[in-house]
PDB file of C-alpha atoms in Angstrom:
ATOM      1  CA  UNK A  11       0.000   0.000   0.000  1.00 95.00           C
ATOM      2  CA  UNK A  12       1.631   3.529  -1.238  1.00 97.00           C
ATOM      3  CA  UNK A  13       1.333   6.610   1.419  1.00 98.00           C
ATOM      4  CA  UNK A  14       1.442  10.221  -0.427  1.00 98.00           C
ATOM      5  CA  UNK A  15       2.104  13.172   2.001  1.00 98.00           C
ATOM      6  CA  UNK A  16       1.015  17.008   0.897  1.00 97.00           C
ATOM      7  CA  UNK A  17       2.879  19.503   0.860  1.00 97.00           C
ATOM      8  CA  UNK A  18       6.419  18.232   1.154  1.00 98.00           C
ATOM      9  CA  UNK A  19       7.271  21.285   2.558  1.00 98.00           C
ATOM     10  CA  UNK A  20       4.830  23.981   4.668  1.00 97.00           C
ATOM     11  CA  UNK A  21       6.224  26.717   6.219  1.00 97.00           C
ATOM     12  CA  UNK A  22       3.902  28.495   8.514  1.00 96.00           C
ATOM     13  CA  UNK A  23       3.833  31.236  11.517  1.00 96.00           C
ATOM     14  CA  UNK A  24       3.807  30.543  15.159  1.00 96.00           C
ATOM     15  CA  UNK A  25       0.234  30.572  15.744  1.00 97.00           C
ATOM     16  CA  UNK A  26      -1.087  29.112  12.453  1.00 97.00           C
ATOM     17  CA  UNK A  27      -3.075  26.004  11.843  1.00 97.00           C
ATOM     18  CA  UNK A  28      -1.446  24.011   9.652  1.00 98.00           C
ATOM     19  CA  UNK A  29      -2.557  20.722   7.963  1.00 98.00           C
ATOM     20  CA  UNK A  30      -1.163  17.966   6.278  1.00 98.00           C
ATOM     21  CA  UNK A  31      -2.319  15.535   4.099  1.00 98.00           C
ATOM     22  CA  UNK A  32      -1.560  11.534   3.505  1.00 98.00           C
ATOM     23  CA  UNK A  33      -3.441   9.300   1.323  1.00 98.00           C
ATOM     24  CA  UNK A  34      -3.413   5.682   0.852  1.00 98.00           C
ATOM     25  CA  UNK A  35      -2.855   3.804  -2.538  1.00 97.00           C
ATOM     26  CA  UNK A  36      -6.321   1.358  -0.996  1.00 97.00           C
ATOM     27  CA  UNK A  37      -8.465   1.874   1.617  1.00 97.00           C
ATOM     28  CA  UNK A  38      -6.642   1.337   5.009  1.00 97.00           C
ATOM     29  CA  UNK A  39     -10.037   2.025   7.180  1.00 97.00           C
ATOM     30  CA  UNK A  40      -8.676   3.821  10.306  1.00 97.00           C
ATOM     31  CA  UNK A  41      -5.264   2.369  10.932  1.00 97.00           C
ATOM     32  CA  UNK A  42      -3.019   4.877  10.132  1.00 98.00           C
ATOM     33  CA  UNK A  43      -0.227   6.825  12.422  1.00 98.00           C
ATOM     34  CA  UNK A  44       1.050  10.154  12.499  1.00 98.00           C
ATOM     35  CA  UNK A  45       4.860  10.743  13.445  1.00 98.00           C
ATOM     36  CA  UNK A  46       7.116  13.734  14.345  1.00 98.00           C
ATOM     37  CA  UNK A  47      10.629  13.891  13.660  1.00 98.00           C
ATOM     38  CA  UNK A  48      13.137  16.307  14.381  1.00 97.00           C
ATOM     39  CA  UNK A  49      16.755  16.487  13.096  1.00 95.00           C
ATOM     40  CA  UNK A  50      19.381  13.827  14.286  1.00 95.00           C
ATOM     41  CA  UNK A  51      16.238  12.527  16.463  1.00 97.00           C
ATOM     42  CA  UNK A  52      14.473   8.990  16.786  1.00 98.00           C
ATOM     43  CA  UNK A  53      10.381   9.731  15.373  1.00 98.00           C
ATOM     44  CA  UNK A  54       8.414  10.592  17.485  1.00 98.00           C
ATOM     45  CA  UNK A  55       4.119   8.594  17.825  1.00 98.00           C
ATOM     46  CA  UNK A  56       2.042  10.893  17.955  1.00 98.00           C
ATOM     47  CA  UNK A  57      -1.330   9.300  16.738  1.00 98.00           C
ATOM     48  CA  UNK A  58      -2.916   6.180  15.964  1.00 97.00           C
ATOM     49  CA  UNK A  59      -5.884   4.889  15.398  1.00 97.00           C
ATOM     50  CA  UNK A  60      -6.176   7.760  12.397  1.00 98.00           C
ATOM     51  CA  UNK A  61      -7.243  10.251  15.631  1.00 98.00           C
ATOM     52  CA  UNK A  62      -6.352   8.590  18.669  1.00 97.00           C
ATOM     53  CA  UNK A  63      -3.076  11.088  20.288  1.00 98.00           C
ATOM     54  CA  UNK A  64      -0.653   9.423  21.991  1.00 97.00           C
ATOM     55  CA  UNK A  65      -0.155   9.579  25.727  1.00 96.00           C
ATOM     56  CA  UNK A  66       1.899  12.683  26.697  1.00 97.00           C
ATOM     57  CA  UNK A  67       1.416  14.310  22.938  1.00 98.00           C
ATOM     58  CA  UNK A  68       0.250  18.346  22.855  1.00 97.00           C
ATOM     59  CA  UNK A  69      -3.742  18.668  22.166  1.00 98.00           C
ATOM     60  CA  UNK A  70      -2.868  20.771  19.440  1.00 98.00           C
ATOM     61  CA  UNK A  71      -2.447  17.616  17.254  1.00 98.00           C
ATOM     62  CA  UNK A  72      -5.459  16.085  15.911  1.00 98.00           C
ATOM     63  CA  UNK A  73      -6.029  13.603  13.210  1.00 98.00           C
ATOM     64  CA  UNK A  74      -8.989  12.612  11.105  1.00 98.00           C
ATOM     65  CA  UNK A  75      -9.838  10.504   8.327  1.00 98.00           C
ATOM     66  CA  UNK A  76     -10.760   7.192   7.446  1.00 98.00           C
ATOM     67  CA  UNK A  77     -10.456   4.863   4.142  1.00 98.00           C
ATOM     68  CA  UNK A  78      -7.835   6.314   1.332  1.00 98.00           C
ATOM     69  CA  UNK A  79      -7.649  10.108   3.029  1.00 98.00           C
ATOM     70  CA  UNK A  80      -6.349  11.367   6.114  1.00 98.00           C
ATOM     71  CA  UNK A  81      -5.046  14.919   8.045  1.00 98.00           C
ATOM     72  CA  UNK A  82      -2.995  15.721  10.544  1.00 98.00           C
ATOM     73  CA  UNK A  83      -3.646  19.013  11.777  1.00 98.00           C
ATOM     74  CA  UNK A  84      -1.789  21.387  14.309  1.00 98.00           C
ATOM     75  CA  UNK A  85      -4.234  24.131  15.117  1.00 96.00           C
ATOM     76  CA  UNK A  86      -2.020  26.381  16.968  1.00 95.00           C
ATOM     77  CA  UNK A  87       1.829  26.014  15.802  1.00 97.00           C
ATOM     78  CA  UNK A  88       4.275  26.413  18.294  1.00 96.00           C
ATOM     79  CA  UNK A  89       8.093  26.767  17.276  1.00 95.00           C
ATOM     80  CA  UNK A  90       8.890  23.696  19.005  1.00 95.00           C
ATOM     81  CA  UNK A  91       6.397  21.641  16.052  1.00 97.00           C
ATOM     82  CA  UNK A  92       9.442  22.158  13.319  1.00 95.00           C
ATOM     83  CA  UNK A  93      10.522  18.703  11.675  1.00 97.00           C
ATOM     84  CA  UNK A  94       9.426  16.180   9.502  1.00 98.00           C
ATOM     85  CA  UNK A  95       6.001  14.340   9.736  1.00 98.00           C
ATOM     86  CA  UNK A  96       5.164  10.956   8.305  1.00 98.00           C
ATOM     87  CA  UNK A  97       2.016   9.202   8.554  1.00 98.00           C
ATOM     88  CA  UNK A  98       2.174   5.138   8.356  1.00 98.00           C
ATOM     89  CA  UNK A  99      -0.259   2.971   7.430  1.00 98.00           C
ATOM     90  CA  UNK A 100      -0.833  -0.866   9.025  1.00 96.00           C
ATOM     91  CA  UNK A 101      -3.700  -1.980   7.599  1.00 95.00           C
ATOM     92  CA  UNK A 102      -1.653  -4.174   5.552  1.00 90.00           C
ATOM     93  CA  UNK A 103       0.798  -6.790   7.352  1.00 88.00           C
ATOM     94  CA  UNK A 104       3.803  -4.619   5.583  1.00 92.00           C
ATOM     95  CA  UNK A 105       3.636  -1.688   6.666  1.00 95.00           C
ATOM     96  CA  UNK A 106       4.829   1.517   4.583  1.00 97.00           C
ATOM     97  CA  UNK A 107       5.018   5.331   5.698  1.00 98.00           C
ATOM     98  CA  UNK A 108       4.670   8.367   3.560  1.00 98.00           C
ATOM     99  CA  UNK A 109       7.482  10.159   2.092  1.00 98.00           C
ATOM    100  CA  UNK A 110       7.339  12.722   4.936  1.00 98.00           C
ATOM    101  CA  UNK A 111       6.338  16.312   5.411  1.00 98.00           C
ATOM    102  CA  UNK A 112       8.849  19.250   6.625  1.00 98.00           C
ATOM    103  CA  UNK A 113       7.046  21.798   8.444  1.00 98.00           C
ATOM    104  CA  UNK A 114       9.521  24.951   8.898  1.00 96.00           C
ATOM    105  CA  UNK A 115       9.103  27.633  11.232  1.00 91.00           C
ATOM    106  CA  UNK A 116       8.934  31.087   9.325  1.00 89.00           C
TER     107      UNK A 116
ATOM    108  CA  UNK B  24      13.279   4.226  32.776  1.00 93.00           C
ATOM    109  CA  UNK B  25      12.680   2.911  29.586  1.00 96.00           C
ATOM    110  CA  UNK B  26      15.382   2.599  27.381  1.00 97.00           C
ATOM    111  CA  UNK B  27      15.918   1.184  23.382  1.00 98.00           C
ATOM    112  CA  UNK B  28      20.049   0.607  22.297  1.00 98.00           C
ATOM    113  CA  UNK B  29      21.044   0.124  19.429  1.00 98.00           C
ATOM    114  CA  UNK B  30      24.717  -1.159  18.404  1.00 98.00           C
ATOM    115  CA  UNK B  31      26.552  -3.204  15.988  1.00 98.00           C
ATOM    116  CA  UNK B  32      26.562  -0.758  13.083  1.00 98.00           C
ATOM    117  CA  UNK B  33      29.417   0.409  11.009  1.00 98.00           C
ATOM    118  CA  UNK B  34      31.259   0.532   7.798  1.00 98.00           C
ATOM    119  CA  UNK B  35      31.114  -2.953   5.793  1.00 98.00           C
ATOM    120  CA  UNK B  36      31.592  -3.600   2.220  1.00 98.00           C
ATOM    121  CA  UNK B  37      28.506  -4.953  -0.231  1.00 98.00           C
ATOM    122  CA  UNK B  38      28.790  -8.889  -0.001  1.00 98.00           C
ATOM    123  CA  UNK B  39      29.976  -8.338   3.742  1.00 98.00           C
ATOM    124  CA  UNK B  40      27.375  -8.846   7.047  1.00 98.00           C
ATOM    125  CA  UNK B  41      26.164  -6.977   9.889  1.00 98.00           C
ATOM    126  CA  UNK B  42      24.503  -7.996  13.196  1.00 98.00           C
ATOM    127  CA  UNK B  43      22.829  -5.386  14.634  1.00 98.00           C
ATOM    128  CA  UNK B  44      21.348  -5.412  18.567  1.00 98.00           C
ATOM    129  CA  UNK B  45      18.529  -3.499  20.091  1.00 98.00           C
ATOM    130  CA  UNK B  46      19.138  -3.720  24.110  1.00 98.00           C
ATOM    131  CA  UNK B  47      16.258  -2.324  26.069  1.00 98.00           C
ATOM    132  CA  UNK B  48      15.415  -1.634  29.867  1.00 97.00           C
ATOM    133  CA  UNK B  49      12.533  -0.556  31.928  1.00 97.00           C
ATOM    134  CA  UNK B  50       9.888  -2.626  29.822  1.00 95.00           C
ATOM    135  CA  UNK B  51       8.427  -6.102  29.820  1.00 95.00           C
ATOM    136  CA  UNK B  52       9.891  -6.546  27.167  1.00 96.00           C
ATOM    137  CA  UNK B  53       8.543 -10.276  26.836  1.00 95.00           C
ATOM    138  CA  UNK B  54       5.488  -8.422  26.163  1.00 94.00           C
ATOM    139  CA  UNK B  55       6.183  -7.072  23.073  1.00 95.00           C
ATOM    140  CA  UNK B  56       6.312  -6.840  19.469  1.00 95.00           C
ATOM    141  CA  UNK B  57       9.628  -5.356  18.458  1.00 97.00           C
ATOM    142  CA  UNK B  58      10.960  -3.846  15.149  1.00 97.00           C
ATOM    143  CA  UNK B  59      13.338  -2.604  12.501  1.00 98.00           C
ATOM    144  CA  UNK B  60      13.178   0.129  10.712  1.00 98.00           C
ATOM    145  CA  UNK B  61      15.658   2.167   8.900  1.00 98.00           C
ATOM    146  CA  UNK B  62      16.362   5.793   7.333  1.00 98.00           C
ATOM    147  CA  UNK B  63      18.561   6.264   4.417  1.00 98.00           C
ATOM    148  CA  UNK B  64      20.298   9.566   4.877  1.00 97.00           C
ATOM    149  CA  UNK B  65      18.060  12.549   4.027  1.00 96.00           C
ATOM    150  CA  UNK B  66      15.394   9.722   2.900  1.00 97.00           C
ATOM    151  CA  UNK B  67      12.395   8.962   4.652  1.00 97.00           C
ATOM    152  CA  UNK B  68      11.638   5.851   6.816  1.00 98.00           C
ATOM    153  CA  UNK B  69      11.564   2.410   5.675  1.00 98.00           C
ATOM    154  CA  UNK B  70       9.705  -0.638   8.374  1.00 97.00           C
ATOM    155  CA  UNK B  71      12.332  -3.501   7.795  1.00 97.00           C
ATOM    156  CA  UNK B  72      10.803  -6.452   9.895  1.00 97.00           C
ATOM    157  CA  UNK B  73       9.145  -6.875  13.243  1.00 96.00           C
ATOM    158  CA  UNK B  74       8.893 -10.087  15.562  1.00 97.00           C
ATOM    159  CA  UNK B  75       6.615 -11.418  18.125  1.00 95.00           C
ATOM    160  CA  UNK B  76       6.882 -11.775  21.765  1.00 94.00           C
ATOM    161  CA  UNK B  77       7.458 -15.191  21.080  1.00 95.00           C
ATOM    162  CA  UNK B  78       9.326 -15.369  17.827  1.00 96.00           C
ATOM    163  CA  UNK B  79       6.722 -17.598  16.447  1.00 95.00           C
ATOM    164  CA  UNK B  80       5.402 -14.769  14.139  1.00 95.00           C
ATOM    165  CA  UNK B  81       8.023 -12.640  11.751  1.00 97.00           C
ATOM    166  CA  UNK B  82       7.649 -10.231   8.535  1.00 96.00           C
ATOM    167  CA  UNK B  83       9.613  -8.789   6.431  1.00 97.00           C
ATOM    168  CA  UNK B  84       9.697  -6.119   3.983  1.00 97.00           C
ATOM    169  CA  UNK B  85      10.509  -7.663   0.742  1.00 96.00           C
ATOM    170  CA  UNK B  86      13.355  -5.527  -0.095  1.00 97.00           C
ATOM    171  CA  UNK B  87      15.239  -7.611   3.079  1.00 98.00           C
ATOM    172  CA  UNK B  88      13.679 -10.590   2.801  1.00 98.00           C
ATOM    173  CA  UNK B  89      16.141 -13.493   2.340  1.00 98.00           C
ATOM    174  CA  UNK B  90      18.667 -11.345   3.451  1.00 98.00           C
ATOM    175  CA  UNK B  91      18.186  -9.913   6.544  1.00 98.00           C
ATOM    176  CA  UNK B  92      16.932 -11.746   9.956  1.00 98.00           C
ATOM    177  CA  UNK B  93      14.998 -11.032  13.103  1.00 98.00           C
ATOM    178  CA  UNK B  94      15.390 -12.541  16.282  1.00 98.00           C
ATOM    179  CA  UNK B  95      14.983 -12.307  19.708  1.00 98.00           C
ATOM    180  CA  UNK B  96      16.447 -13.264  23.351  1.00 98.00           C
ATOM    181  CA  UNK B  97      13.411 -12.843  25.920  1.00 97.00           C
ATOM    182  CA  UNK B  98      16.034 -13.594  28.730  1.00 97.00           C
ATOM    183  CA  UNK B  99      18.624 -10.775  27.432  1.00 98.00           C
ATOM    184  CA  UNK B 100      16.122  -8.154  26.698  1.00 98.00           C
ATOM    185  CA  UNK B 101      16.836  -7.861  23.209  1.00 98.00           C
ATOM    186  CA  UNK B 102      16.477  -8.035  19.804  1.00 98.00           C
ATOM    187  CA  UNK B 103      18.808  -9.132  16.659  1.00 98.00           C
ATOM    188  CA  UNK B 104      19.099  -7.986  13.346  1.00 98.00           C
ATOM    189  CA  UNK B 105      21.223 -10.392  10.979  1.00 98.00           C
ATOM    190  CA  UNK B 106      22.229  -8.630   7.689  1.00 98.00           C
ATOM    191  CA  UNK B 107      23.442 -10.506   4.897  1.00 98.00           C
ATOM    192  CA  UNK B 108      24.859  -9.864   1.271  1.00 98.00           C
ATOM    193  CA  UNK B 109      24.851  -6.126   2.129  1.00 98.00           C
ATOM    194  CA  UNK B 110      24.176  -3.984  -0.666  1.00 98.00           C
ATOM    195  CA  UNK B 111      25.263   0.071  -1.129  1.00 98.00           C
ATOM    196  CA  UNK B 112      21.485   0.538  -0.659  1.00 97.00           C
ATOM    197  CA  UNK B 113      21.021  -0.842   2.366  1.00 98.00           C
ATOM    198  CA  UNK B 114      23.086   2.450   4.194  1.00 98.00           C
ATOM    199  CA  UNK B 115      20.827   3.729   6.714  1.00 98.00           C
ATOM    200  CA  UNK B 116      20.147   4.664  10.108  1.00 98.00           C
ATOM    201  CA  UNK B 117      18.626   1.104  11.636  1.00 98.00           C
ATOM    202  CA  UNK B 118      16.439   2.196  14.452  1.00 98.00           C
ATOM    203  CA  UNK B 119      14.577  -0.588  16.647  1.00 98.00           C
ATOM    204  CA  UNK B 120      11.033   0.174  18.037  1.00 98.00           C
ATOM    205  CA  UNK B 121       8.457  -1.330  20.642  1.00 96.00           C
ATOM    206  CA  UNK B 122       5.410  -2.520  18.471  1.00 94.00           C
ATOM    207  CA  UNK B 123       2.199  -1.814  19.617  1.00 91.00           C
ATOM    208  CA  UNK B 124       0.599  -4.831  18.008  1.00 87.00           C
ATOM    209  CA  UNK B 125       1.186  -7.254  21.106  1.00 77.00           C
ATOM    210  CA  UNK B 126       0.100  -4.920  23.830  1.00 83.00           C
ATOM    211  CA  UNK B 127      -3.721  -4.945  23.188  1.00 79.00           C
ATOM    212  CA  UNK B 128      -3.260  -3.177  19.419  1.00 83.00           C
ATOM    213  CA  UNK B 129      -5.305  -4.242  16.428  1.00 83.00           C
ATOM    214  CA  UNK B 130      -1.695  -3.193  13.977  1.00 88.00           C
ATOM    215  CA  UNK B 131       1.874  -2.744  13.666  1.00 93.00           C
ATOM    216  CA  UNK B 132       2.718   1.067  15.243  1.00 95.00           C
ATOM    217  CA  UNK B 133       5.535   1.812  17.375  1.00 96.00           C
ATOM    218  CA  UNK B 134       6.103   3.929  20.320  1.00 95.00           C
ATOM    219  CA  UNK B 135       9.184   3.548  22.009  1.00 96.00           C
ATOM    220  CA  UNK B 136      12.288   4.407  19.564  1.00 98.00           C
ATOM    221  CA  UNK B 137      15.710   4.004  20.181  1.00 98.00           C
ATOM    222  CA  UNK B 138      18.792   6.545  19.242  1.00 98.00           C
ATOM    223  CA  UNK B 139      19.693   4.151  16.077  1.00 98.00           C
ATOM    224  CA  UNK B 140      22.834   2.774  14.328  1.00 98.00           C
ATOM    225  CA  UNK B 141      24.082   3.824  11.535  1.00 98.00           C
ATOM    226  CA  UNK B 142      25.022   1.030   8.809  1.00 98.00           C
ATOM    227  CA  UNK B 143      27.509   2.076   6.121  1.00 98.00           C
ATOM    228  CA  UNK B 144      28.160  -0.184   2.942  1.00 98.00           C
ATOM    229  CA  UNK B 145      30.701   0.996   0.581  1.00 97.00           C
ATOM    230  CA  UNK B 146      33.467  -0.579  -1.253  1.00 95.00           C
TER     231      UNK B 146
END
């Protein structure tokens, strides 16, 4: 099953809501993570479930979707939220992640 | 305090082998699923293979399989990564991860990452 992130890149305010995108190649119902990765860093979980959040992980993260389209969305961003995010999917016994979105601080 | 570490990486030539380790503390870590996954510099992530609690279930991406090998010691905490016929593609951070899947979770996500090891094949 292909992942496809949009934007690669989104560069956005302190303050801003951004979202990103991932869709699936087939429908993957709801089982789809969200990551957060910073430079020279392990990733980070920060949902599952397509919009369960991870123990521990800022309310400002949400996620939605179900079937072949999904959104990660940080309504408030804080300059700590740079990196790269990658959704996964594991719907299928192999499990493939999305090429990754960078979210820069402007 | 829970802990993932990684070792055994380094520079190796294609043909050559690898054996990677994951030692981890402050889990149960007979509980869970644990995997591989990997990072090509300035490339995205890439699972590799994950294990059971009780090594009776394994997968593999295919682009390992046959080559590379999971295991596990429940009594040493750790997990095993046995890389064979190397190939300048397979450079990468190899990062091991807990695995949600055995601790109550209908699929494969992970939530506990370790620091990695970087793998190097070059001639």
């Amino acid at each position: 099953i292909q992942m496809t992130q949009s934007p690669s890149t989104v560069s956005a305010s302190v303050g801003d809501r951004v979202t990103i995108t991932c869709r699936a190649s087939q429908s993957i119902s709801i089982w789809l993570a969200w990551y957060q990765q910073k430079p020279g860093k392990a990733p980070k979980l920060l949902i599952y479930k397509a919009s369960s959040l991870e123990s521990g992980v800022p309310s400002r993260f949400s996620g939605s979707g179900s079937g072949t389209e999904f959104t990660l969305t940080i309504t408030s961003l804080q300059p700590d939220d740079f990196g790269t995010y990658y959704c996964q999917q594991y719907h299928s016994y192999s499990v493939t992640f999305g090429q990754g979105t960078k979210v820069e601080i402007k | 305090q829970v802990q993932l570490v990684e070792s055994g990486g380094g520079l190796v030539k294609p043909g050559g082998s690898l054996r990677l380790s994951c030692a981890t503390s402050g889990i149960t870590f007979s509980d869970y699923y644990m995997t591989w996954i990997r990072q090509a510099p300035g490339k995205g992530l890439e699972w590799i293979s994950y294990i059971d609690s009780s090594s009776n279930y394994i997968n593999y991406a295919g682009s390992v399989k046959g080559r590379f090998t999971i295991s596990r010691d429940n009594a040493k905490n750790s997990v095993f990564l046995q890389m064979n016929s190397l190939r300048v593609d397979d450079t990468a951070m190899y990062y091991c991860a807990t695995d949600r899947k055995g601790i109550g979770e209908d699929g494969h996500f992970f939530d506990i990452w370790g620091r990695g090891t970087m793998v190097f094949v070059s001639s």
